[in-house]
Each structure stands twice: as structure tokens, then as C-alpha cells.
Amino acid sequence: MRNYKFTGPLRPVYPLSPKRVVPPHIRRPDYADHPQGVSAIESVREKRIRILNKEEIEAMRVVCRLGREVLDHTASFIRPGITTDELDAICHQACVERNAYPSPLNYARFPKSVCISVNEVICHGIPDQRPLVEGDIVNLDVSLCFHSDLNATYPVGKIDDESAELIATTKKSVEEAMAICKPGVPYREIGNKIEEIVRPKGFSIVRRYTGHGVHERFHCEPNIVHYGGSKMPGKMEAGHVFTIEPMINLGTANLDHWKDDWTAVTLDGRRSAQFEETILITETGYEILTRPPPTTSSHKKKKKKSKSKANGTSTPNDGEETPEVGTPTGEMADGVKELEVNGSA
């Protein structure tokens, strides 16, 4: 980073800790041991968007619920004073305990098991020795191999109103974009909906990075643009699985990269937030594969669940139970503790 002109106040704190070890019994992606982190299957471009079969969809359900479990667990440790490298160690161990490979590790030579992006870092932040401080905002981007992919932005202690509004708007844009998804909808409509939510707030939408298809390939078709007015081709079909993950900035959408080959930062040094979910297009709409199951912590929700049980039905997860912006409780996804990723398809 010598002679690099930083765009904002954040600085990396070196040295990085050694590369973390994944036990040999855990299924590894094809790039895990490649010296350049190259994925052979991703180097062959697919001619069309893949439609997953029932076995592949079930594998995605398993790994995406595990991904949510790992994200919630790791985020429960967010507090002033903890380093991003310590959060990486927690995430790595949580993946290993679930017999899952942390997808970022050695992907195109990314050196860590989770991307952690603080304040003006838009995405792909490399965990290091910098401790989080009161007032920071931090994004954790967790992926597990088959692959699942999800992320969220959290406050570190008390944050300013502008940052809180940025986080809330980014989260809302993802929710509204997912709500329009169903067979036959053009993929470009996702960006139109996000623009509709974000622009009135005066925030900007990063164009350099997109959402993507995900399954046994970490990144593939379709490309999901998050801004309006694009001419991106393609329509949603049942069996498509992809991410929606807009990166929203307080100021300019323009960006720069640190000399570590990964860390993307806002060009004006102002803050950025992101949320990401992996969704499946069904015959009638969509399923959020990375959405946590409903909580039953409140008296009202418990009562509702009991009533549903008496009627012989289960309460669907329609998104209303998603935790609001804030440091999460670390509750784990119910019923998935014993699941393992077998990678079969």
C-alpha cells in the first residue's frame, strides 16, 4: 500500500494472519488448491442460465440455510474492539464445524474465509488486524461451498443517523426487488426497482459489481444489475437461482481499488452498505433460500404459531420475521445444526 492515496480514513493493519486450514475430509471446490485460485468449471462459459433439478435445489436449500447460520453466528461477535481477522477466524471455524468449505478462501487467491468491508469499503475487504470501533458499519459476506452466498451490513455500537438510513434503505431495496421476482419477469426489472427505492434518498448505486447465478459454480449467469434503465437480457424461469446484492453509497458510485487486488472503496471516501440474499425462482414466485426461519421469541408470534399448528398448517416464512437492522442475536437457524453439505447433484 506504499504511495497509495487513500480515498477515506480507513487503513489496513498488517500483517495478515496465515492462511487458515480446512480439514482434508471436507469437500473442496476446484479452485481451493490451485496456485492462482482458478475455477476450471467457471472458465467454461455456460450458453444459457442453468435450471436446477430437484436434487440440486435441495442441496442449495441445505447450504444456504447453513450459510445463514454461519453469518448470524459470526455477526453475533461484532462489537467495538474485535478485529476483522478475529471475525474471520470465527467464520472459518463455523464453516468447518458444519463440514463446509468457506467459498472465498483462495478464490482467485482471496486470502481469507469471509469478505469483511468496513465503512467506505464497498466489497471484498480482506480481514486484518484493525479493531472495529464505535460508530463503524461493517459488512460480512459469507459463502459456503456448494455454493451459498449472502451478506448483511451491521452497526458497530451506536452509529450516526446518516449511516443508519443508508443501511435501512439498502435493506429495503433488496426486499422490494425480491418481491417482484417470478417466472417471466425480465432480469433488468430488479435494477429498476432498486433504483426506485434508492434514488429518492440521494444515494448512489454501484455499477461495477453485480448479482449473479450461483450453484456448483460460485459465480455464473445470470448477471444481475442493480441500477435502472439497463438493457440486460433474459427473463426469470422456474429453477433459476441467483443473488440480489446491491451496493449503495452515501456519495458517488465511482470506486477505486486498494493495491491488495481486492478491496473496493468509494472514490469520495464516504460510506457504503450492502445486503445480499440467494433466491430460487419457483413455479409461482420465488423462495429466499438464505432467509432465516421465523423466530418465536415474542408472545404474539408464539400464539400465532400455536394457532396454525391447531389448524394443521405451518406458518410460512414470508419475510416478515427478518431481523431489523442492528447487531444480531446470533440465534442459529432452527433444525439445520446436524445437516452436512454433501455436494451431490
Tab-separated table of C-alpha atoms in Angstrom:
chain	number	residue	atom	x	y	z
A	1	MET	CA	0.000	0.000	0.000
A	2	ARG	CA	3.052	2.289	-0.079
A	3	ASN	CA	2.400	5.506	-2.005
A	4	TYR	CA	-1.299	4.654	-2.367
A	5	LYS	CA	-3.572	7.680	-1.988
A	6	PHE	CA	-6.399	6.506	0.258
A	7	THR	CA	-9.866	7.836	-0.561
A	8	GLY	CA	-11.104	7.792	3.047
A	9	PRO	CA	-9.935	7.406	6.654
A	10	LEU	CA	-9.799	3.582	6.769
A	11	ARG	CA	-6.351	1.942	6.735
A	12	PRO	CA	-5.357	-1.712	6.589
A	13	VAL	CA	-3.441	-3.086	9.568
A	14	TYR	CA	-0.839	-5.709	8.674
A	15	PRO	CA	0.480	-8.344	8.825
A	16	LEU	CA	-2.302	-10.661	7.720
A	17	SER	CA	-2.584	-13.879	9.690
A	18	PRO	CA	-1.557	-17.138	7.960
A	19	LYS	CA	-3.996	-18.856	5.613
A	20	ARG	CA	-6.451	-20.919	7.638
A	21	VAL	CA	-6.579	-24.674	7.181
A	22	VAL	CA	-9.595	-26.636	6.000
A	23	PRO	CA	-9.535	-30.299	7.119
A	24	PRO	CA	-8.998	-32.758	4.247
A	25	HIS	CA	-12.283	-34.597	4.801
A	26	ILE	CA	-14.284	-31.515	3.762
A	27	ARG	CA	-15.304	-31.368	0.101
A	28	ARG	CA	-13.270	-28.683	-1.660
A	29	PRO	CA	-14.081	-26.564	-4.724
A	30	ASP	CA	-11.854	-26.960	-7.760
A	31	TYR	CA	-10.013	-23.693	-7.067
A	32	ALA	CA	-9.139	-24.495	-3.429
A	33	ASP	CA	-5.630	-25.758	-4.152
A	34	HIS	CA	-4.969	-24.032	-7.470
A	35	PRO	CA	-1.927	-21.708	-7.189
A	36	GLN	CA	-3.876	-18.870	-8.829
A	37	GLY	CA	-7.249	-19.827	-7.360
A	38	VAL	CA	-8.716	-20.530	-10.790
A	39	SER	CA	-12.002	-22.440	-11.084
A	40	ALA	CA	-11.921	-24.764	-14.088
A	41	ILE	CA	-15.701	-25.105	-14.278
A	42	GLU	CA	-16.182	-21.336	-14.208
A	43	SER	CA	-13.673	-20.864	-17.020
A	44	VAL	CA	-16.100	-22.641	-19.371
A	45	ARG	CA	-18.916	-20.185	-20.047
A	46	GLU	CA	-22.443	-21.542	-19.889
A	47	LYS	CA	-24.561	-20.944	-23.003
A	48	ARG	CA	-27.735	-20.326	-21.010
A	49	ILE	CA	-28.909	-19.827	-17.459
A	50	ARG	CA	-28.939	-23.175	-15.723
A	51	ILE	CA	-32.225	-24.612	-14.455
A	52	LEU	CA	-31.553	-26.636	-11.324
A	53	ASN	CA	-33.174	-30.030	-10.834
A	54	LYS	CA	-34.871	-31.151	-7.606
A	55	GLU	CA	-31.692	-32.649	-6.120
A	56	GLU	CA	-29.664	-29.521	-6.869
A	57	ILE	CA	-32.371	-27.287	-5.421
A	58	GLU	CA	-32.442	-29.313	-2.219
A	59	ALA	CA	-28.648	-29.115	-1.968
A	60	MET	CA	-28.938	-25.336	-2.347
A	61	ARG	CA	-31.567	-25.185	0.395
A	62	VAL	CA	-29.244	-27.018	2.767
A	63	VAL	CA	-26.127	-24.978	2.084
A	64	CYS	CA	-27.991	-21.657	2.035
A	65	ARG	CA	-29.524	-22.337	5.451
A	66	LEU	CA	-26.078	-23.277	6.722
A	67	GLY	CA	-24.762	-20.041	5.253
A	68	ARG	CA	-27.379	-18.071	7.175
A	69	GLU	CA	-26.430	-19.923	10.333
A	70	VAL	CA	-22.743	-19.060	9.867
A	71	LEU	CA	-23.486	-15.397	9.076
A	72	ASP	CA	-25.714	-14.947	12.128
A	73	HIS	CA	-23.213	-16.711	14.367
A	74	THR	CA	-20.257	-14.640	13.146
A	75	ALA	CA	-22.176	-11.367	13.303
A	76	SER	CA	-23.145	-12.013	16.916
A	77	PHE	CA	-19.499	-11.274	17.827
A	78	ILE	CA	-19.495	-7.795	16.254
A	79	ARG	CA	-18.525	-5.224	18.867
A	80	PRO	CA	-16.002	-2.413	19.334
A	81	GLY	CA	-12.509	-3.841	19.842
A	82	ILE	CA	-12.792	-7.096	17.917
A	83	THR	CA	-10.560	-7.281	14.838
A	84	THR	CA	-11.820	-8.302	11.436
A	85	ASP	CA	-9.240	-11.108	11.483
A	86	GLU	CA	-10.836	-12.458	14.665
A	87	LEU	CA	-14.212	-12.402	12.916
A	88	ASP	CA	-12.643	-14.299	10.019
A	89	ALA	CA	-11.391	-16.964	12.438
A	90	ILE	CA	-14.868	-17.298	13.946
A	91	CYS	CA	-16.467	-17.617	10.498
A	92	HIS	CA	-13.868	-20.137	9.336
A	93	GLN	CA	-14.378	-22.334	12.384
A	94	ALA	CA	-18.165	-22.159	11.995
A	95	CYS	CA	-17.854	-23.384	8.392
A	96	VAL	CA	-15.531	-26.229	9.346
A	97	GLU	CA	-17.836	-27.316	12.170
A	98	ARG	CA	-20.565	-27.701	9.549
A	99	ASN	CA	-18.320	-29.709	7.208
A	100	ALA	CA	-18.435	-26.876	4.682
A	101	TYR	CA	-15.637	-25.144	2.792
A	102	PRO	CA	-15.648	-21.315	3.090
A	103	SER	CA	-16.054	-20.355	-0.555
A	104	PRO	CA	-13.948	-17.151	-0.592
A	105	LEU	CA	-10.794	-18.939	0.596
A	106	ASN	CA	-8.308	-18.972	-2.322
A	107	TYR	CA	-10.994	-17.989	-4.847
A	108	ALA	CA	-8.863	-16.018	-7.323
A	109	ARG	CA	-6.314	-16.064	-4.460
A	110	PHE	CA	-8.522	-14.290	-1.925
A	111	PRO	CA	-6.584	-14.982	1.300
A	112	LYS	CA	-9.397	-15.254	3.866
A	113	SER	CA	-12.610	-17.157	4.579
A	114	VAL	CA	-15.012	-14.206	4.581
A	115	CYS	CA	-15.098	-10.753	2.997
A	116	ILE	CA	-15.392	-8.033	5.660
A	117	SER	CA	-15.998	-4.500	4.411
A	118	VAL	CA	-15.860	-1.561	6.839
A	119	ASN	CA	-17.189	1.984	6.287
A	120	GLU	CA	-16.039	3.198	2.838
A	121	VAL	CA	-15.140	-0.312	1.667
A	122	ILE	CA	-17.775	-1.305	-0.892
A	123	CYS	CA	-16.920	-5.001	-1.066
A	124	HIS	CA	-14.166	-7.639	-0.895
A	125	GLY	CA	-12.490	-6.267	2.206
A	126	ILE	CA	-9.694	-8.529	3.461
A	127	PRO	CA	-9.847	-9.259	7.218
A	128	ASP	CA	-6.806	-7.863	9.023
A	129	GLN	CA	-5.639	-6.657	12.431
A	130	ARG	CA	-7.726	-3.466	12.567
A	131	PRO	CA	-10.171	-3.486	15.508
A	132	LEU	CA	-13.721	-2.286	14.917
A	133	VAL	CA	-14.550	0.969	16.655
A	134	GLU	CA	-17.771	2.510	17.946
A	135	GLY	CA	-19.668	4.093	15.064
A	136	ASP	CA	-18.285	1.868	12.297
A	137	ILE	CA	-20.544	-0.008	9.912
A	138	VAL	CA	-19.357	-3.431	8.779
A	139	ASN	CA	-20.494	-5.864	6.096
A	140	LEU	CA	-19.960	-9.620	6.430
A	141	ASP	CA	-20.151	-11.525	3.127
A	142	VAL	CA	-20.405	-15.256	3.836
A	143	SER	CA	-20.322	-18.072	1.281
A	144	LEU	CA	-20.194	-21.835	1.746
A	145	CYS	CA	-19.324	-24.377	-0.914
A	146	PHE	CA	-21.891	-25.853	-2.917
A	147	HIS	CA	-22.329	-22.573	-3.003
A	148	SER	CA	-24.492	-20.315	-0.856
A	149	ASP	CA	-23.951	-16.550	-0.902
A	150	LEU	CA	-25.341	-13.909	1.454
A	151	ASN	CA	-24.287	-10.799	3.308
A	152	ALA	CA	-25.515	-8.037	5.594
A	153	THR	CA	-24.304	-4.709	6.956
A	154	TYR	CA	-24.288	-4.103	10.717
A	155	PRO	CA	-23.706	-1.141	13.017
A	156	VAL	CA	-20.850	-1.319	15.496
A	157	GLY	CA	-22.401	0.119	18.628
A	158	LYS	CA	-24.174	3.440	18.095
A	159	ILE	CA	-23.920	4.885	14.576
A	160	ASP	CA	-24.876	8.236	13.083
A	161	ASP	CA	-28.317	8.780	11.547
A	162	GLU	CA	-26.965	9.034	8.002
A	163	SER	CA	-25.321	5.609	8.221
A	164	ALA	CA	-28.461	4.122	9.761
A	165	GLU	CA	-30.561	5.493	6.893
A	166	LEU	CA	-28.097	4.090	4.365
A	167	ILE	CA	-28.321	0.617	5.923
A	168	ALA	CA	-32.125	0.705	6.142
A	169	THR	CA	-32.530	1.891	2.541
A	170	THR	CA	-30.153	-0.757	1.210
A	171	LYS	CA	-32.025	-3.496	3.047
A	172	LYS	CA	-35.381	-2.195	1.816
A	173	SER	CA	-34.158	-2.129	-1.786
A	174	VAL	CA	-33.297	-5.834	-1.600
A	175	GLU	CA	-36.678	-6.699	-0.074
A	176	GLU	CA	-38.574	-4.733	-2.725
A	177	ALA	CA	-36.505	-6.209	-5.557
A	178	MET	CA	-37.091	-9.778	-4.393
A	179	ALA	CA	-40.834	-9.117	-4.166
A	180	ILE	CA	-41.173	-8.672	-7.946
A	181	CYS	CA	-39.402	-11.922	-8.813
A	182	LYS	CA	-41.365	-14.684	-10.566
A	183	PRO	CA	-41.274	-16.580	-13.867
A	184	GLY	CA	-41.389	-14.310	-16.910
A	185	VAL	CA	-40.076	-11.165	-15.228
A	186	PRO	CA	-37.128	-9.604	-17.112
A	187	TYR	CA	-33.949	-9.579	-15.016
A	188	ARG	CA	-33.454	-5.869	-15.703
A	189	GLU	CA	-36.578	-5.108	-13.637
A	190	ILE	CA	-34.569	-5.864	-10.477
A	191	GLY	CA	-32.380	-2.837	-11.125
A	192	ASN	CA	-35.379	-0.669	-11.970
A	193	LYS	CA	-36.992	-1.496	-8.629
A	194	ILE	CA	-33.795	-0.854	-6.655
A	195	GLU	CA	-33.334	2.493	-8.400
A	196	GLU	CA	-36.908	3.400	-7.459
A	197	ILE	CA	-36.091	2.887	-3.766
A	198	VAL	CA	-32.569	4.319	-3.639
A	199	ARG	CA	-32.586	7.422	-5.864
A	200	PRO	CA	-35.166	9.447	-3.875
A	201	LYS	CA	-32.841	9.158	-0.846
A	202	GLY	CA	-29.989	10.785	-2.762
A	203	PHE	CA	-27.779	7.691	-2.539
A	204	SER	CA	-25.921	6.110	-5.465
A	205	ILE	CA	-25.835	2.556	-6.814
A	206	VAL	CA	-22.534	0.845	-7.626
A	207	ARG	CA	-22.466	-0.325	-11.259
A	208	ARG	CA	-19.123	-2.099	-11.296
A	209	TYR	CA	-20.363	-5.168	-9.384
A	210	THR	CA	-23.478	-7.262	-9.983
A	211	GLY	CA	-25.503	-10.101	-8.560
A	212	HIS	CA	-25.001	-13.482	-10.189
A	213	GLY	CA	-26.155	-17.022	-10.626
A	214	VAL	CA	-24.875	-19.450	-8.022
A	215	HIS	CA	-24.894	-23.218	-7.509
A	216	GLU	CA	-21.910	-25.528	-8.039
A	217	ARG	CA	-20.366	-22.510	-9.760
A	218	PHE	CA	-19.631	-19.694	-7.340
A	219	HIS	CA	-20.366	-17.048	-9.981
A	220	CYS	CA	-22.233	-17.616	-13.258
A	221	GLU	CA	-25.190	-16.455	-15.353
A	222	PRO	CA	-27.393	-14.515	-14.930
A	223	ASN	CA	-25.712	-11.191	-14.219
A	224	ILE	CA	-27.999	-9.073	-12.047
A	225	VAL	CA	-27.528	-5.334	-12.497
A	226	HIS	CA	-28.771	-3.230	-9.589
A	227	TYR	CA	-29.366	0.089	-11.374
A	228	GLY	CA	-32.267	1.209	-13.525
A	229	GLY	CA	-32.528	1.627	-17.270
A	230	SER	CA	-30.228	-1.238	-18.241
A	231	LYS	CA	-30.726	-3.401	-21.317
A	232	MET	CA	-29.693	-6.615	-19.584
A	233	PRO	CA	-31.336	-9.509	-21.479
A	234	GLY	CA	-33.046	-12.556	-20.038
A	235	LYS	CA	-36.163	-13.483	-18.109
A	236	MET	CA	-36.639	-15.458	-14.915
A	237	GLU	CA	-37.628	-19.111	-15.151
A	238	ALA	CA	-38.552	-21.676	-12.520
A	239	GLY	CA	-35.340	-23.341	-11.330
A	240	HIS	CA	-33.112	-20.289	-11.706
A	241	VAL	CA	-31.035	-19.477	-8.607
A	242	PHE	CA	-29.250	-16.149	-8.247
A	243	THR	CA	-28.249	-13.399	-5.826
A	244	ILE	CA	-29.541	-9.868	-5.406
A	245	GLU	CA	-26.851	-7.790	-3.685
A	246	PRO	CA	-26.915	-4.034	-4.346
A	247	MET	CA	-24.052	-1.902	-3.043
A	248	ILE	CA	-25.373	1.523	-2.103
A	249	ASN	CA	-23.161	4.540	-1.394
A	250	LEU	CA	-23.787	7.762	0.506
A	251	GLY	CA	-21.949	9.735	-2.161
A	252	THR	CA	-20.560	8.885	-5.575
A	253	ALA	CA	-20.981	5.478	-7.195
A	254	ASN	CA	-17.434	5.676	-8.508
A	255	LEU	CA	-14.833	3.491	-6.850
A	256	ASP	CA	-11.156	2.693	-6.526
A	257	HIS	CA	-9.227	-0.416	-5.504
A	258	TRP	CA	-6.512	-0.790	-2.938
A	259	LYS	CA	-3.246	-2.357	-4.077
A	260	ASP	CA	-4.184	-5.684	-2.460
A	261	ASP	CA	-6.068	-6.583	-5.689
A	262	TRP	CA	-9.378	-6.947	-3.844
A	263	THR	CA	-10.578	-4.116	-1.610
A	264	ALA	CA	-13.032	-1.836	-3.458
A	265	VAL	CA	-13.591	1.587	-1.844
A	266	THR	CA	-15.756	4.599	-2.607
A	267	LEU	CA	-13.889	7.233	-4.573
A	268	ASP	CA	-15.006	10.028	-2.250
A	269	GLY	CA	-14.309	8.072	0.957
A	270	ARG	CA	-17.952	8.123	2.077
A	271	ARG	CA	-19.702	5.029	3.414
A	272	SER	CA	-21.228	2.108	1.547
A	273	ALA	CA	-23.707	-0.593	2.591
A	274	GLN	CA	-24.822	-3.897	1.082
A	275	PHE	CA	-27.279	-6.731	1.694
A	276	GLU	CA	-27.458	-9.989	-0.234
A	277	GLU	CA	-29.811	-12.932	-0.467
A	278	THR	CA	-29.805	-16.025	-2.691
A	279	ILE	CA	-33.210	-16.746	-4.194
A	280	LEU	CA	-34.845	-19.536	-6.188
A	281	ILE	CA	-37.479	-18.852	-8.822
A	282	THR	CA	-40.412	-21.218	-8.277
A	283	GLU	CA	-43.397	-22.012	-10.497
A	284	THR	CA	-45.449	-19.266	-8.852
A	285	GLY	CA	-42.935	-16.799	-7.442
A	286	TYR	CA	-39.682	-17.031	-5.507
A	287	GLU	CA	-38.123	-18.630	-2.444
A	288	ILE	CA	-35.459	-16.884	-0.364
A	289	LEU	CA	-33.016	-19.719	0.214
A	290	THR	CA	-30.886	-17.699	2.641
A	291	ARG	CA	-33.749	-16.308	4.711
A	292	PRO	CA	-33.739	-17.380	8.373
A	293	PRO	CA	-36.811	-19.267	9.594
A	294	PRO	CA	-39.376	-17.338	11.667
A	295	THR	CA	-38.445	-16.579	15.249
A	296	THR	CA	-40.834	-17.499	18.056
A	297	SER	CA	-39.332	-15.249	20.712
A	298	SER	CA	-42.329	-12.950	21.177
A	299	HIS	CA	-45.615	-13.920	22.841
A	300	LYS	CA	-47.584	-12.814	19.811
A	301	LYS	CA	-45.598	-14.975	17.404
A	302	LYS	CA	-45.777	-17.987	19.688
A	303	LYS	CA	-49.535	-17.601	19.881
A	304	LYS	CA	-49.812	-17.372	16.103
A	305	LYS	CA	-47.685	-20.485	15.641
A	306	SER	CA	-49.807	-22.437	18.116
A	307	LYS	CA	-52.951	-21.435	16.269
A	308	SER	CA	-51.503	-22.561	12.954
A	309	LYS	CA	-50.497	-25.883	14.451
A	310	ALA	CA	-54.026	-26.397	15.741
A	311	ASN	CA	-55.334	-25.884	12.213
A	312	GLY	CA	-52.890	-28.442	10.866
A	313	THR	CA	-50.768	-25.923	8.963
A	314	SER	CA	-47.345	-24.382	9.414
A	315	THR	CA	-46.577	-20.685	9.414
A	316	PRO	CA	-44.878	-19.742	6.123
A	317	ASN	CA	-41.763	-17.625	6.069
A	318	ASP	CA	-42.997	-14.570	4.147
A	319	GLY	CA	-40.109	-12.330	5.153
A	320	GLU	CA	-41.869	-10.503	7.985
A	321	GLU	CA	-39.721	-12.229	10.589
A	322	THR	CA	-36.390	-10.996	9.237
A	323	PRO	CA	-34.418	-9.165	11.966
A	324	GLU	CA	-34.314	-5.389	11.571
A	325	VAL	CA	-31.023	-3.545	11.172
A	326	GLY	CA	-28.871	-3.965	14.275
A	327	THR	CA	-26.346	-6.249	15.853
A	328	PRO	CA	-27.887	-9.743	15.581
A	329	THR	CA	-28.591	-12.095	18.431
A	330	GLY	CA	-26.625	-14.980	16.978
A	331	GLU	CA	-29.595	-17.345	17.112
A	332	MET	CA	-28.965	-20.234	14.757
A	333	ALA	CA	-31.282	-21.476	12.049
A	334	ASP	CA	-33.604	-23.978	13.654
A	335	GLY	CA	-33.261	-27.564	12.526
A	336	VAL	CA	-30.082	-27.329	10.470
A	337	LYS	CA	-27.423	-27.896	13.106
A	338	GLU	CA	-26.887	-31.505	12.078
A	339	LEU	CA	-27.033	-31.019	8.316
A	340	GLU	CA	-23.915	-31.558	6.221
A	341	VAL	CA	-23.135	-30.398	2.732
A	342	ASN	CA	-22.739	-33.484	0.577
A	343	GLY	CA	-22.424	-31.609	-2.693
A	344	SER	CA	-24.326	-34.261	-4.634
A	345	ALA	CA	-26.458	-33.138	-7.546
